[in-house]
Coordinates of C-alpha atoms in Angstrom, one line a residue:
M1 CA -45.5 -10.5 -61.3
S2 CA -47.2 -10.7 -58.0
Q3 CA -44.5 -12.9 -56.5
T4 CA -41.8 -10.5 -57.7
H5 CA -43.6 -7.6 -56.3
G6 CA -44.1 -9.3 -52.9
A7 CA -40.4 -10.0 -52.7
E8 CA -39.5 -6.5 -53.4
T9 CA -41.8 -5.1 -50.7
Q10 CA -40.3 -7.5 -48.0
S11 CA -36.7 -6.5 -48.6
P12 CA -35.0 -4.6 -45.6
P13 CA -34.5 -0.8 -46.0
S14 CA -31.1 0.1 -47.4
G15 CA -30.7 3.5 -45.5
P16 CA -29.6 4.2 -41.9
V17 CA -31.8 3.4 -39.0
L18 CA -33.6 6.6 -37.8
A19 CA -34.6 7.6 -34.3
A20 CA -38.0 9.0 -33.4
D21 CA -36.8 12.6 -34.1
G22 CA -35.7 11.6 -37.6
R23 CA -32.0 11.7 -37.0
P24 CA -29.7 8.6 -37.5
L25 CA -29.9 6.3 -34.5
K26 CA -26.1 6.0 -34.3
H27 CA -25.7 9.8 -34.0
S28 CA -28.5 10.0 -31.4
L29 CA -26.9 7.3 -29.3
N30 CA -23.4 8.9 -29.4
R31 CA -24.9 12.3 -28.4
A32 CA -26.8 10.6 -25.4
L33 CA -23.5 8.9 -24.4
R34 CA -21.6 12.2 -24.5
R35 CA -24.3 13.9 -22.4
Q36 CA -24.0 11.1 -19.8
K37 CA -20.2 11.5 -19.7
M38 CA -20.5 15.2 -19.4
R39 CA -23.0 14.9 -16.4
A40 CA -20.6 12.4 -14.8
L41 CA -17.7 14.8 -15.3
M42 CA -19.6 17.7 -13.8
L43 CA -20.4 15.5 -10.7
I44 CA -16.7 14.8 -10.1
A45 CA -15.4 18.2 -11.3
P46 CA -15.3 19.7 -7.7
L47 CA -13.1 16.8 -6.5
L48 CA -10.9 17.0 -9.6
I49 CA -10.4 20.7 -9.0
F50 CA -9.7 20.2 -5.3
I51 CA -7.0 17.5 -6.2
L52 CA -5.5 19.7 -8.9
I53 CA -5.2 22.7 -6.5
T54 CA -4.1 20.8 -3.3
F55 CA -2.0 18.0 -4.8
I56 CA -1.0 18.2 -8.5
A57 CA -0.2 22.0 -8.4
P58 CA 2.1 21.8 -5.3
I59 CA 4.0 18.8 -6.8
A60 CA 4.4 20.6 -10.1
D61 CA 5.6 23.7 -8.3
M62 CA 8.1 21.5 -6.3
L63 CA 9.4 20.0 -9.6
F64 CA 9.9 23.4 -11.1
R65 CA 11.6 24.8 -8.0
S66 CA 14.1 22.0 -8.1
V67 CA 15.5 23.2 -11.4
E68 CA 14.5 26.9 -11.4
N69 CA 17.4 29.3 -11.4
Q70 CA 16.1 32.6 -12.9
I71 CA 17.3 34.8 -10.1
V72 CA 21.0 35.0 -11.4
E73 CA 20.1 36.1 -14.9
D74 CA 17.3 38.3 -13.8
T75 CA 19.5 40.1 -11.2
L76 CA 22.8 40.3 -13.2
P77 CA 21.7 40.3 -16.9
R78 CA 24.6 42.5 -18.2
T79 CA 27.2 40.5 -16.2
V80 CA 25.8 37.2 -17.4
A81 CA 25.9 38.3 -21.0
V82 CA 29.6 39.1 -20.8
L83 CA 30.5 36.0 -18.8
G84 CA 29.1 33.8 -21.5
D85 CA 32.2 34.5 -23.6
W86 CA 34.6 34.2 -20.7
D87 CA 36.9 31.2 -20.5
P88 CA 37.8 30.6 -16.9
E89 CA 40.7 28.3 -17.8
A90 CA 42.4 30.9 -20.0
D91 CA 42.0 34.0 -17.8
D92 CA 41.7 34.1 -14.0
L93 CA 39.4 37.1 -14.0
P94 CA 36.8 38.1 -16.6
P95 CA 37.3 41.1 -18.9
P96 CA 36.6 44.7 -17.7
A97 CA 33.3 44.6 -19.5
A98 CA 32.1 42.1 -16.9
F99 CA 33.1 44.4 -14.0
A100 CA 31.3 47.3 -15.8
G101 CA 28.1 45.1 -16.2
L102 CA 28.4 44.0 -12.5
Y103 CA 28.6 47.6 -11.4
R104 CA 25.3 48.5 -13.2
D105 CA 23.5 45.3 -12.3
L106 CA 24.6 45.4 -8.6
F107 CA 23.6 49.1 -8.3
I108 CA 20.1 48.4 -9.6
A109 CA 19.8 45.2 -7.5
A110 CA 20.7 47.2 -4.4
E111 CA 18.0 49.7 -5.2
E112 CA 15.5 46.9 -5.7
K113 CA 16.9 45.1 -2.6
T114 CA 17.3 41.9 -4.5
H115 CA 21.1 41.6 -4.2
T116 CA 20.8 39.9 -0.8
R117 CA 18.5 37.2 -2.3
L118 CA 21.0 36.5 -5.1
G119 CA 23.8 36.4 -2.5
S120 CA 21.9 33.8 -0.5
R121 CA 21.2 31.7 -3.6
L122 CA 24.9 31.6 -4.7
N123 CA 26.1 31.2 -1.1
Y124 CA 24.6 27.6 -1.3
E125 CA 27.3 26.9 -3.9
T126 CA 30.3 29.0 -2.6
T127 CA 30.4 30.0 1.0
G128 CA 31.0 33.7 1.6
I129 CA 29.2 35.1 -1.5
S130 CA 26.2 36.2 0.6
S131 CA 28.2 38.6 2.7
L132 CA 30.1 39.8 -0.4
F133 CA 26.8 40.8 -2.1
R134 CA 25.4 42.3 1.1
K135 CA 28.5 44.5 1.7
S136 CA 28.8 45.5 -1.9
G137 CA 25.2 46.7 -2.0
R138 CA 26.0 49.2 0.7
S139 CA 29.0 50.6 -1.1
M140 CA 27.9 51.2 -4.7
D141 CA 27.3 55.0 -4.4
D142 CA 30.9 56.0 -4.3
V143 CA 32.1 54.6 -7.7
G144 CA 31.0 57.5 -9.9
E145 CA 31.0 60.3 -7.4
E146 CA 33.4 62.5 -9.4
I147 CA 31.3 62.1 -12.5
V148 CA 28.1 63.1 -10.7
D149 CA 29.8 66.2 -9.3
T150 CA 31.2 67.2 -12.8
I151 CA 27.8 66.8 -14.5
E152 CA 25.9 68.8 -11.9
A153 CA 28.5 71.5 -11.9
T154 CA 28.3 71.9 -15.7
D155 CA 24.7 73.2 -15.7
P156 CA 22.1 73.5 -13.0
I157 CA 19.5 71.8 -15.2
W158 CA 21.2 68.4 -14.6
E159 CA 20.1 68.7 -11.0
E160 CA 16.4 68.6 -12.1
P161 CA 14.8 65.2 -12.5
A162 CA 12.7 66.5 -15.4
T163 CA 15.8 67.1 -17.5
W164 CA 16.8 63.4 -17.2
A165 CA 13.3 62.3 -18.1
A166 CA 13.3 64.6 -21.2
L167 CA 16.7 63.1 -22.2
A168 CA 15.4 59.6 -21.8
E169 CA 12.4 60.3 -24.0
S170 CA 14.6 61.8 -26.8
A171 CA 17.7 59.5 -26.4
G172 CA 16.7 56.7 -28.7
S173 CA 19.6 54.6 -30.0
A174 CA 22.1 57.6 -29.7
L175 CA 22.6 56.9 -25.9
P176 CA 22.4 53.1 -25.7
D177 CA 23.9 52.6 -22.2
F178 CA 22.0 55.5 -20.7
S179 CA 18.7 54.3 -22.2
N180 CA 19.3 50.7 -21.0
V181 CA 19.9 51.8 -17.4
W182 CA 17.0 54.3 -17.5
A183 CA 14.6 51.5 -18.3
D184 CA 15.6 49.8 -15.1
F185 CA 15.4 53.1 -13.2
A186 CA 11.9 53.8 -14.4
R187 CA 10.8 50.3 -13.7
V188 CA 12.0 50.4 -10.1
V189 CA 10.6 53.9 -9.4
R190 CA 7.2 53.0 -10.9
A191 CA 7.1 49.8 -8.8
D192 CA 7.3 52.1 -5.7
G193 CA 4.4 54.2 -7.0
D194 CA 6.5 57.2 -8.0
D195 CA 7.0 59.1 -11.2
P196 CA 10.5 58.8 -12.8
A197 CA 10.3 62.5 -13.9
E198 CA 10.1 63.5 -10.3
E199 CA 12.8 61.3 -8.7
N200 CA 16.5 62.2 -8.5
P201 CA 18.5 60.1 -11.0
W202 CA 20.8 57.4 -9.7
E203 CA 24.5 57.7 -9.8
V204 CA 24.7 54.9 -12.3
L205 CA 22.6 57.0 -14.7
H206 CA 25.3 59.7 -14.6
V207 CA 28.1 57.1 -15.2
S208 CA 26.2 55.5 -18.1
L209 CA 25.6 58.9 -19.7
A210 CA 29.3 59.8 -19.3
E211 CA 30.2 56.5 -21.0
D212 CA 27.9 57.2 -24.0
L213 CA 29.3 60.8 -24.4
R214 CA 32.9 59.5 -24.3
A215 CA 31.9 57.1 -27.1
G216 CA 30.8 60.1 -29.3
A217 CA 27.1 59.9 -28.6
A218 CA 26.7 63.7 -28.5
A219 CA 27.3 63.9 -32.3
E220 CA 24.6 61.3 -33.0
Y221 CA 22.1 62.7 -30.6
D222 CA 19.6 65.1 -32.2
G223 CA 17.2 66.1 -29.5
P224 CA 16.3 69.2 -27.4
L225 CA 19.4 68.7 -25.1
K226 CA 22.0 68.5 -27.9
A227 CA 23.8 71.7 -26.8
E228 CA 23.8 70.6 -23.1
L229 CA 25.3 67.3 -24.1
G230 CA 28.0 69.0 -26.0
Q231 CA 29.0 71.0 -22.9
L232 CA 29.0 67.8 -20.9
T233 CA 31.3 66.1 -23.3
Q234 CA 33.8 68.9 -23.0
A235 CA 33.5 68.9 -19.2
L236 CA 33.9 65.2 -18.9
A237 CA 37.1 65.2 -21.0
G238 CA 39.0 66.2 -17.9
V239 CA 37.6 63.4 -15.8
A240 CA 39.2 60.0 -15.9
P241 CA 36.9 57.2 -17.0
V242 CA 35.8 54.8 -14.3
D243 CA 38.2 51.8 -13.9
Y244 CA 35.5 49.3 -13.1
V245 CA 37.9 46.5 -12.1
A246 CA 39.6 48.7 -9.5
A247 CA 36.3 50.3 -8.5
M248 CA 34.7 46.9 -7.8
E249 CA 37.8 45.6 -6.0
D250 CA 37.6 48.8 -3.8
V251 CA 34.0 48.0 -3.1
D252 CA 35.0 44.6 -1.8
E253 CA 38.2 42.7 -2.4
G254 CA 36.1 39.5 -2.9
W255 CA 35.5 40.6 -6.5
S256 CA 39.1 39.8 -7.3
D257 CA 38.5 36.1 -6.4
P258 CA 38.1 34.0 -9.6
A259 CA 36.0 31.5 -7.7
V260 CA 33.2 34.1 -7.2
W261 CA 33.1 34.8 -11.0
R262 CA 33.1 31.1 -11.8
T263 CA 30.2 30.5 -9.5
I264 CA 28.2 33.3 -11.2
R265 CA 29.0 31.9 -14.6
T266 CA 28.2 28.3 -13.7
Y267 CA 24.8 29.1 -12.2
A268 CA 23.8 31.7 -14.8
P269 CA 21.4 29.5 -16.9
R270 CA 17.8 29.8 -16.0
L271 CA 17.5 26.1 -15.4
T272 CA 20.1 24.2 -13.4
S273 CA 20.8 20.6 -12.3
G274 CA 22.8 22.0 -9.4
Y275 CA 20.1 21.3 -6.8
F276 CA 19.7 17.7 -7.8
L277 CA 23.5 17.2 -7.8
N278 CA 23.7 18.7 -4.3
A279 CA 21.0 16.3 -3.2
V280 CA 23.1 13.4 -4.1
D281 CA 26.4 14.8 -2.7
M282 CA 27.6 16.1 -6.0
Q283 CA 28.2 19.7 -7.2
L284 CA 28.2 21.6 -10.5
T285 CA 31.5 23.4 -11.2
D286 CA 32.7 25.3 -14.2
Q287 CA 34.6 22.2 -15.3
G288 CA 31.5 19.9 -15.0
V289 CA 30.1 17.6 -12.3
A290 CA 32.2 16.7 -9.3
Q291 CA 31.8 15.1 -5.9
Q292 CA 31.3 17.2 -2.8
P293 CA 34.2 17.3 -0.4
E294 CA 34.1 14.3 1.9
D295 CA 33.1 16.3 5.0
Q296 CA 30.1 17.7 3.1
R297 CA 28.6 14.4 1.9
L298 CA 25.4 14.1 3.8
Y299 CA 22.3 13.4 1.7
L300 CA 23.0 9.9 0.4
M301 CA 23.6 8.7 3.9
L302 CA 20.4 10.3 5.0
F303 CA 18.4 8.7 2.2
Q304 CA 19.9 5.3 3.1
R305 CA 19.1 5.8 6.8
T306 CA 15.6 6.9 6.0
L307 CA 14.9 3.8 3.9
I308 CA 16.4 1.4 6.3
M309 CA 14.7 2.9 9.4
S310 CA 11.4 3.2 7.6
L311 CA 11.6 -0.5 6.6
T312 CA 12.6 -1.4 10.2
I313 CA 9.6 0.5 11.6
T314 CA 7.3 -1.2 9.1
L315 CA 8.6 -4.6 10.1
A316 CA 8.3 -3.8 13.8
T317 CA 4.6 -2.7 13.4
I318 CA 3.9 -5.9 11.6
L319 CA 5.4 -8.0 14.4
L320 CA 3.6 -6.1 17.1
G321 CA 0.3 -5.3 15.2
Y322 CA -0.4 -8.8 13.8
P323 CA -1.2 -10.5 17.2
V324 CA -3.3 -7.5 18.3
A325 CA -5.3 -7.5 15.1
W326 CA -5.8 -11.3 15.5
L327 CA -7.1 -10.8 19.0
L328 CA -9.5 -8.0 17.9
A329 CA -10.8 -10.2 15.1
N330 CA -11.3 -13.4 17.1
L331 CA -12.2 -12.3 20.6
P332 CA -15.8 -11.8 21.6
M333 CA -17.3 -8.5 20.5
R334 CA -17.5 -7.0 24.0
V335 CA -13.8 -7.6 24.7
S336 CA -12.8 -6.7 21.2
N337 CA -14.5 -3.3 21.4
I338 CA -12.6 -2.5 24.6
L339 CA -9.3 -3.4 22.9
M340 CA -10.3 -1.3 19.9
I341 CA -10.7 1.7 22.1
L342 CA -7.2 1.2 23.4
V343 CA -5.9 0.9 19.9
L344 CA -7.6 4.2 18.9
L345 CA -6.7 6.0 22.1
P346 CA -3.4 7.4 20.7
F347 CA -5.4 9.2 17.9
W348 CA -7.1 11.2 20.7
T349 CA -3.7 12.4 22.0
S350 CA -1.5 15.0 20.3
L351 CA 1.5 13.8 18.4
L352 CA 3.7 16.2 20.2
V353 CA 2.4 14.9 23.6
R354 CA 3.1 11.3 22.6
T355 CA 6.6 12.1 21.3
S356 CA 7.4 14.2 24.4
A357 CA 6.2 11.3 26.6
W358 CA 8.7 8.9 24.9
K359 CA 11.4 11.5 25.4
V360 CA 10.8 11.3 29.1
L361 CA 10.5 7.5 29.1
L362 CA 13.6 6.8 27.1
Q363 CA 16.1 9.0 29.1
Q364 CA 18.9 7.3 31.0
Q365 CA 17.2 8.4 34.2
G366 CA 13.8 7.7 32.7
V367 CA 11.1 5.2 33.6
I368 CA 12.3 2.4 31.3
N369 CA 15.9 2.4 32.5
D370 CA 14.7 2.7 36.1
L371 CA 12.5 -0.3 35.6
L372 CA 15.3 -2.3 34.1
V373 CA 17.6 -1.4 36.9
W374 CA 15.0 -2.3 39.5
I375 CA 14.4 -5.7 37.9
G376 CA 18.1 -6.3 37.8
I377 CA 18.5 -6.7 34.0
I378 CA 21.1 -3.9 33.8
A379 CA 23.4 -2.2 36.3
D380 CA 22.7 1.3 37.5
D381 CA 26.0 2.5 36.1
N382 CA 25.3 0.8 32.7
R383 CA 22.0 2.4 31.8
L384 CA 20.9 2.1 28.2
V385 CA 21.1 5.0 25.8
L386 CA 17.7 5.0 24.2
I387 CA 17.2 8.7 23.3
N388 CA 18.8 11.0 20.7
N389 CA 19.7 8.1 18.4
A390 CA 18.2 5.7 15.9
T391 CA 16.9 3.5 18.6
G392 CA 14.7 6.2 20.1
T393 CA 13.3 7.1 16.7
I394 CA 12.4 3.5 15.9
I395 CA 10.7 3.0 19.3
A396 CA 8.7 6.2 19.2
M397 CA 7.7 5.9 15.6
T398 CA 6.7 2.3 16.0
H399 CA 4.3 3.2 18.8
I400 CA 2.9 6.2 16.8
L401 CA 2.4 4.3 13.6
L402 CA 1.2 1.0 15.1
P403 CA -2.5 1.8 14.8
F404 CA -2.1 2.3 11.0
M405 CA -0.9 -1.3 10.8
I406 CA -3.5 -2.8 13.2
L407 CA -6.6 -1.3 11.5
P408 CA -6.0 -2.7 8.0
L409 CA -5.0 -6.1 9.5
Y410 CA -8.1 -6.2 11.6
S411 CA -10.3 -5.2 8.7
V412 CA -9.0 -8.1 6.6
M413 CA -9.0 -10.6 9.4
Q414 CA -12.6 -9.9 10.1
T415 CA -13.5 -11.3 6.7
I416 CA -11.7 -14.6 7.3
P417 CA -14.3 -17.2 8.4
P418 CA -13.1 -19.0 11.6
T419 CA -14.6 -22.2 10.2
Y420 CA -11.5 -22.4 7.9
L421 CA -9.2 -23.1 10.9
R422 CA -11.6 -25.6 12.4
A423 CA -11.8 -27.4 9.0
A424 CA -8.0 -27.5 8.7
K425 CA -7.7 -29.0 12.2
S426 CA -10.4 -31.5 11.5
L427 CA -8.4 -32.7 8.5
G428 CA -5.4 -33.4 10.8
A429 CA -3.4 -30.1 10.8
N430 CA -2.0 -28.8 14.1
D431 CA -2.5 -25.3 15.3
W432 CA 0.7 -23.9 13.6
T433 CA 0.1 -25.7 10.3
A434 CA -3.6 -24.5 10.2
F435 CA -2.5 -20.9 10.9
W436 CA 0.5 -20.8 8.5
R437 CA -1.2 -22.7 5.6
V438 CA -4.7 -21.5 5.9
Y439 CA -5.1 -18.3 8.0
F440 CA -1.9 -16.4 7.3
P441 CA -2.2 -16.4 3.4
Q442 CA -5.6 -14.8 3.7
S443 CA -4.3 -12.1 6.0
V444 CA -1.5 -11.1 3.6
P445 CA -3.6 -8.4 1.8
G446 CA -4.0 -6.7 5.2
I447 CA -0.2 -6.9 5.8
G448 CA 0.3 -5.3 2.4
A449 CA -2.1 -2.5 3.0
G450 CA -0.7 -1.8 6.4
S451 CA 2.9 -1.9 5.2
I452 CA 2.3 0.6 2.4
L453 CA 0.5 2.9 4.8
V454 CA 3.1 2.7 7.5
F455 CA 6.1 2.9 5.2
I456 CA 4.8 6.0 3.3
L457 CA 4.0 7.7 6.6
A458 CA 7.3 6.8 8.2
I459 CA 9.5 7.9 5.3
G460 CA 8.0 11.4 5.5
Y461 CA 8.0 11.9 9.3
Y462 CA 10.1 14.7 10.7
I463 CA 8.6 15.8 14.0
T464 CA 9.3 12.7 16.0
P465 CA 12.9 12.1 14.6
E466 CA 13.6 15.8 15.3
L467 CA 12.6 15.4 19.0
V468 CA 14.0 12.0 19.8
G469 CA 16.5 11.2 17.0
G470 CA 19.4 13.4 17.9
T471 CA 22.1 13.4 15.2
T472 CA 21.9 9.7 14.2
G473 CA 18.2 9.3 14.2
V474 CA 17.0 12.0 11.9
F475 CA 15.5 11.4 8.4
I476 CA 15.9 13.1 5.1
S477 CA 12.6 14.8 5.8
N478 CA 14.2 16.7 8.7
R479 CA 16.7 18.1 6.2
I480 CA 13.9 19.1 3.8
A481 CA 12.1 20.9 6.7
Y482 CA 15.4 22.6 7.6
H483 CA 15.9 24.0 4.1
I484 CA 12.3 25.2 3.8
S485 CA 12.0 26.9 7.2
T486 CA 15.6 27.8 8.2
S487 CA 18.1 28.0 5.4
L488 CA 15.4 29.0 2.9
N489 CA 17.1 26.9 0.2
W490 CA 13.8 25.9 -1.4
G491 CA 15.5 24.6 -4.5
L492 CA 17.5 22.0 -2.7
A493 CA 14.5 21.1 -0.5
A494 CA 12.4 20.7 -3.7
A495 CA 15.1 18.5 -5.2
L496 CA 15.3 16.3 -2.1
G497 CA 11.5 16.0 -2.0
T498 CA 11.4 15.1 -5.7
I499 CA 14.0 12.3 -5.2
L500 CA 12.1 11.1 -2.1
L501 CA 8.9 11.0 -4.2
A502 CA 10.7 9.1 -6.9
L503 CA 12.1 6.5 -4.4
V504 CA 8.6 5.9 -3.0
L505 CA 7.1 5.5 -6.5
L506 CA 10.0 3.1 -7.4
L507 CA 9.4 1.0 -4.2
Y508 CA 5.7 1.0 -4.9
W509 CA 6.4 -0.3 -8.4
V510 CA 8.7 -3.0 -7.1
Y511 CA 6.0 -4.0 -4.5
D512 CA 3.4 -4.2 -7.3
K513 CA 5.7 -6.5 -9.3
L514 CA 6.6 -8.8 -6.4
V515 CA 3.3 -8.9 -4.5
G516 CA 0.7 -7.3 -6.7
I517 CA -1.2 -4.2 -5.8
D518 CA -4.4 -6.1 -6.5
N519 CA -3.7 -8.2 -3.4
V520 CA -3.8 -5.1 -1.1
K521 CA -7.1 -4.9 0.6
L522 CA -8.7 -3.1 3.5
G523 CA -11.4 -5.7 4.2

C-alpha cells in the first residue's frame, strides 16, 4: 500500500504548465512574443510610413497612370454609350444618336473646360483631334439658337431660371433627356459655388426639353408646369428638329472624318493598353494591335541605346576606377587621404557645372581638341566630334559616375589583407598570377556593388544626356522627362517608366542568378 501510494505521488502532473499568474505558460509566452513584435513594429513604423509615402505610393500611382483612361468616358458618356454598338467596318460614320450625344457631351465639357484636356489625350493617338475639340468647344452655342428663341418667345416665364429649376424638380421620368442634362448643369453650377435656380439655363437644356416634348413628354408630365409645356409643344411643332449630324459638321468638318470617331471608340474603355503599346512602337486601333508607322518608331531604339550605353559606362567606370581604388587601398594613409579628397571633390561641385564643363572641353574648338592638335595626334582640319553625340554622353557620365564605382571598390579592397599577395609570391607566383588568382577574386564583390550602383544611376540619368548627347546620345529617361514636363502625356511617361523599371528588375534577377546578390558587398 505504501509503495503504491508513493508511486502515485511521484507521477508528473497531467494538466498544462502554468505561469506565475495562473495562466497556461504557452499562452503567456505567445502573448509576450506578440508584445515584442508589436514594439519592434512601432519602432520601424515611421520608416515604413516614409517608404510607403515616398516610394511605394508613387510607383503604384505610376502603374495606374500607365493604364488609366477614364477621361474619355467621363467627358463623353452619352457618346461612348452609343459608339459601343457601332461597327466601324459596316458604316463609315456612327448613327445620328452618336452625334446627338456628342453635342450634349461636348457642350457640357466646354462649360467645364475639360474638352481641351480630352482633345490633348486623344491627340496622342490621332494628330489633329486636339484642335478639333478646342475649336468645337467655342462653337457649341449656335446649334439650338432657333429652339431657344422659340421657347423664350412662347412665355416670359421661360426666361426665369427659377422656372427651369421648378421643372427639374417635378420632371421625374417624364422628361428623361432634360433631367439627364439638368443633372450635369446643376453639378457644374454648384462646383462654381452658384445656385442652379439662379443661373440662366444652357442652350443644351432648351434643346433637350424640345426633344422630350416632341417625343410626347407633355402628356406624361403631371407637374405644376403642365399647361406651359403644352403651349411649348404646340410652338415647337413649327420648328424643325435639330439635325445633329449636319449641326456637328457645321461646328467643324472634322466630325465627318471616320478616323476621329474610331479613335474615340477605341479609347473609350476606362483602362487601356494603348500607352504600353505606344511605348514599344505599337498602337491600338479599332481593328486590334498594329505597328506604328516606320517614321514614328522611336522607343525600342531608345531602350536599346539606353541599355547599351549604360553598360558601356559601367564597364568604363570599372576600368578607370579599379586602379584608383587599388591605389587608395594600398598606398600609405597620408597619400591615400589626399587621393580620396580628389575622388570626393566632384561631389562638392554641382552636376550642372560638371556637365557644362564637359560641354566646353569636348567642343571641336575646345580644350581636348586643341591639345590633340598641339601634340600632333590630329590635324587642325580634322578635329574630333566629341559633343552632341553618344561619345560625349559616355565621357561625361563616366566622369560623373566614377566615384560611385571607386568607393565600393575601395571599401572592399581595404578588407583584403596585403599578406595574401606576399604569401602567393613566396609560393612562386609572379605579380600577375598573384593578382589574378588571389587578389582579384576577393575584390569581385566590390565590382558587383559598384556595377549595380553605377548601372542603375546611369539608366535613369537625363540631365547630362540632354546637355551633351544631342540627338544620338539621349536616353529613354530624356523622353520620359519630355512627356512629363512638355507634352504632358503622363500616361505614356508612366508606361515608359514602368517598362524601364521592369528591365532593371529583370537585369537584377539575371545578375543574381549569374553572380549571386550575396556576393555583393560594400566592405
